Coordinates of C-alpha atoms in Angstrom, one line a residue:
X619 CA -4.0 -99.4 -43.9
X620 CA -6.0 -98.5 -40.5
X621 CA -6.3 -94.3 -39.7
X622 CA -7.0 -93.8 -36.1
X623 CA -9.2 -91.6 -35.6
X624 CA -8.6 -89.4 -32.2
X625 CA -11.1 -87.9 -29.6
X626 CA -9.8 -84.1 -28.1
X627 CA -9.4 -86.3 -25.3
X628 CA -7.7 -88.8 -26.6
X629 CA -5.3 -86.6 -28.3
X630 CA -4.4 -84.9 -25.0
X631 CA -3.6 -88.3 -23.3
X632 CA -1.4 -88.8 -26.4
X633 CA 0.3 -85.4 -26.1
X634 CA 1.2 -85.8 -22.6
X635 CA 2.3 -89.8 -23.5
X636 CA 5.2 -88.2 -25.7
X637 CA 3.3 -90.0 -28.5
X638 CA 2.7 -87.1 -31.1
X639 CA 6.6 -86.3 -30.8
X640 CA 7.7 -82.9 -30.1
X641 CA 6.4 -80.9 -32.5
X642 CA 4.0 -78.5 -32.8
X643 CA 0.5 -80.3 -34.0
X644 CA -3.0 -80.1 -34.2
X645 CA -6.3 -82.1 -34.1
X646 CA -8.3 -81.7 -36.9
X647 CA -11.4 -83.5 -37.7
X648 CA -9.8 -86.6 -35.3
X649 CA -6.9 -86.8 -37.3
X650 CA -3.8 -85.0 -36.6
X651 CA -1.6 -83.0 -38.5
X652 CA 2.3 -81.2 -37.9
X653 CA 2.6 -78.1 -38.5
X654 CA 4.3 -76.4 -40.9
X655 CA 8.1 -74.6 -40.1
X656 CA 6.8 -70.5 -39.4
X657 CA 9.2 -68.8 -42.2
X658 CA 10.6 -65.2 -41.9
X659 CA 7.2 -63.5 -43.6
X660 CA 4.9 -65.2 -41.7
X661 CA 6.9 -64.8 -38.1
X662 CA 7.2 -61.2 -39.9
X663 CA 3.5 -61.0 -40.3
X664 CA 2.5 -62.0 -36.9
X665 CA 4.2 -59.6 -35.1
X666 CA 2.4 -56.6 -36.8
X667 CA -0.7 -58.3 -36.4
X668 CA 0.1 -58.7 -32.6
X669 CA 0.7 -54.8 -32.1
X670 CA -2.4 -53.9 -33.8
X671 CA -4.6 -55.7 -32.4
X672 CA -2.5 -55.2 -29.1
X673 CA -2.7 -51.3 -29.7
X674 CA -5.8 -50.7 -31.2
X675 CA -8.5 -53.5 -29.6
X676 CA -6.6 -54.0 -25.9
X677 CA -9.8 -53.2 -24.3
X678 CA -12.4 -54.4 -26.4
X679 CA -10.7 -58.5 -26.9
X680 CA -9.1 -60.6 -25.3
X681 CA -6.4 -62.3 -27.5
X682 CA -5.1 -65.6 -27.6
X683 CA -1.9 -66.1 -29.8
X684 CA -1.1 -69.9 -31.3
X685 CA -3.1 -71.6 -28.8
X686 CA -5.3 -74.5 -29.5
X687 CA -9.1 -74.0 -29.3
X688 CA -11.3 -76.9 -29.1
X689 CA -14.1 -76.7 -31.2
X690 CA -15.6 -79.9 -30.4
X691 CA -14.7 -83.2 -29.8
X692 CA -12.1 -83.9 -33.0
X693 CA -11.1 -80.6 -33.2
X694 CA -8.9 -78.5 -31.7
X695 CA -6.8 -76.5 -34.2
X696 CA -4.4 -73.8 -32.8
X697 CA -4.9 -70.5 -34.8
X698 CA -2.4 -67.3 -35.5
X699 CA -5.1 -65.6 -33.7
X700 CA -8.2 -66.0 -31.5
X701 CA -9.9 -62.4 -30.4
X702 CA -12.4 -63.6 -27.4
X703 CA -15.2 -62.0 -25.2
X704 CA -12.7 -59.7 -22.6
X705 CA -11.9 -59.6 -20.1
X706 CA -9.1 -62.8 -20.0
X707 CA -10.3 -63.5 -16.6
X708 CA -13.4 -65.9 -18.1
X709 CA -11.1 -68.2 -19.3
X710 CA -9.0 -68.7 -15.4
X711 CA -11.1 -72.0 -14.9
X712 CA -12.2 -72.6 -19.1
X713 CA -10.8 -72.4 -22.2
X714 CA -12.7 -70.4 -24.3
X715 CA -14.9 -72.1 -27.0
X716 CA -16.7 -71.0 -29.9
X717 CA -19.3 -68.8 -28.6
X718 CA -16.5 -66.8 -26.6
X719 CA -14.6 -66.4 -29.9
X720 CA -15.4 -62.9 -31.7
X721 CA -12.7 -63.1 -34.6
X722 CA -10.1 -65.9 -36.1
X723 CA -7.0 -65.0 -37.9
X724 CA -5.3 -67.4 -39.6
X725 CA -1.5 -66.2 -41.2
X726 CA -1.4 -68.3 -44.3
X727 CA 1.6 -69.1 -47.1
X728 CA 3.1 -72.5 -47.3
X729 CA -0.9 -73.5 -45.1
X730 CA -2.9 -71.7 -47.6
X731 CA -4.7 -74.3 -48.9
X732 CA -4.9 -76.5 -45.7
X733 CA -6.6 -73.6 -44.3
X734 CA -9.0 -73.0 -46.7
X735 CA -10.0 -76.3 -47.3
X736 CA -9.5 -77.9 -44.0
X737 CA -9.9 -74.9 -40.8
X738 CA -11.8 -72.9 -42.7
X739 CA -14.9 -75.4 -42.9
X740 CA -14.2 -76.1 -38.9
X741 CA -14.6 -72.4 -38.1
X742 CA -17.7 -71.9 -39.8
X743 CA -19.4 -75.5 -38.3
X744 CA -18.2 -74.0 -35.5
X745 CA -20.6 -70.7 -35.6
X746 CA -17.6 -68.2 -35.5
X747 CA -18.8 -64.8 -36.7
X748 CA -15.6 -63.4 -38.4
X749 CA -12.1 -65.4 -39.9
X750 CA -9.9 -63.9 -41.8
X751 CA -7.3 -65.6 -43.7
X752 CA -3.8 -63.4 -44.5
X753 CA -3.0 -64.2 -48.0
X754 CA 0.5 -64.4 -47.7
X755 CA 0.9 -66.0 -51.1
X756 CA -1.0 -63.2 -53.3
X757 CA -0.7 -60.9 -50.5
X758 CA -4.7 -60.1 -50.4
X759 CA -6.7 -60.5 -46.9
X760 CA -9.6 -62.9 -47.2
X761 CA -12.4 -62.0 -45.1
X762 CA -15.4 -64.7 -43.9
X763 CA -18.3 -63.4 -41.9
X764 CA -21.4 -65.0 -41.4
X765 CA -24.1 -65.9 -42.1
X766 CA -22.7 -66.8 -45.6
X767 CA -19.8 -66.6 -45.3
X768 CA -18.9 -65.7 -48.6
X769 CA -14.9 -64.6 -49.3
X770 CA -14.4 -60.6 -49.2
X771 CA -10.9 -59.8 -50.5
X772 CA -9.2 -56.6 -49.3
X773 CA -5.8 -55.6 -51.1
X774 CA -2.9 -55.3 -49.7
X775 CA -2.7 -51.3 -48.2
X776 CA -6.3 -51.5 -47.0
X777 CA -7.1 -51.3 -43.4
X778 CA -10.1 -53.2 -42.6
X779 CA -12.3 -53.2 -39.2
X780 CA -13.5 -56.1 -38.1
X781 CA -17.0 -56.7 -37.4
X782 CA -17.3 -56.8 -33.6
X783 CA -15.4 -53.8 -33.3
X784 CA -17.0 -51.4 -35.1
X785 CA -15.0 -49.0 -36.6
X786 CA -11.4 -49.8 -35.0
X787 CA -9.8 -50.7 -38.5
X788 CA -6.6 -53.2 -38.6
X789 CA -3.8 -52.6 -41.0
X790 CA -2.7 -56.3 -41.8
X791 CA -0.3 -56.1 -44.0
X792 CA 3.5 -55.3 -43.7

C-alpha cells in the first residue's frame, strides 16, 4: 500500500480540486485527516469559550475560530481556538503563523487522544507558548506552556488565566 504524503501546498490544490470531498479536514504531518461530527457538548462548549474570551480578552487578542493555521509545510491543523497578536488587521494580507499565535485551545471528547498524541506534539514543534486542551471526557482543563511543557490540570469550576494575559482569568467549563 503507497501513503501520499501532501505538501500545505499540495493540499490546497487538492481542496480546491474537489479531491478531499466535502468535509471538514485537516493536514497533519502531510497526511490528512476528517474530522470528527462536533456533538451537542462540544458545540455546547465552544460557545462559552467564544463569549469569554470575546468578553473578557476583546482588546488584548485577536481570535480565530476553526480556522486552519499552517504551521509549516505538512501542517496546517484547524484548532477550536487560535488567540493571535491584535489587532486582526496583521493578518489582511497573511495568515497568521506561529509566532503571531499567543494561545491554542483545542475542545476535545471523541479527539482526545488524536489531540494529544497527534496536535499536541505539532503545537509545541511549532514554538506556541500556551495550548490548552478542554477535557471534555473527564471534564478537567489540560494546560501546556512552555518551555516544558509539562500537563497542568485545572478542575472543572476553576477559572484559569492564561499566560499572555495576565490576570484576565477564563471560566472554561459549562
Amino acid at each position: 500500500m503507497v501513503k501520499h504524503r501532501f505538501t500545505v501546498e499540495d493540499y490546497h490544490k487538492a481542496y480546491a480540486a474537489g479531491a478531499l470531498g466535502q468535509g471538514r479536514v485537516e493536514l497533519i504531518n502531510g497526511e490528512v485527516y476528517i474530522m470528527s461530527p462536533m456533538g451537542n457538548k462540544h458545540r455546547r462548549y465552544i460557545g462559552a469559550l467564544n463569549y469569554e474570551i470575546v468578553t473578557k480578552l476583546k482588546d488584548k487578542t485577536y481570535m480565530f475560530c476553526q480556522v486552519p493555521i499552517q504551521l509549516d509545510d505538512k501542517s496546517e491543523p484547524e484548532p477550536d481556538f487560535v488567540l493571535t497578536v491584535p489587532p486582526g488587521s496583521r493578518y489582511d494580507d497573511r495568515p497568521p503563523g506561529p509566532a503571531d499565535i499567543l494561545l491554542i485551545i483545542e475542545v476535545s471528547d471523541a479527539t482526545l487522544v488524536f489531540d494529544r498524541t497527534m496536535k499536541l506534539p505539532l503545537y509545541i514543534r511549532a514554538g506556541i507558548p500556551e495550548i490548552w486542551i478542554v477535557n471534555l471526557l473527564e471534564e478537567k482543563l489540560e494546560v501546556y506552556r512552555a518551555p516544558d511543557y509539562q500537563p497542568v490540570y485545572f478542575e472543572k469550576g476553576t477559572a484559569v488565566a492564561p499566560l499572555a494575559f495576565g490576570e484576565d482569568r477564563l471560566e472554561w467549563w459549562v
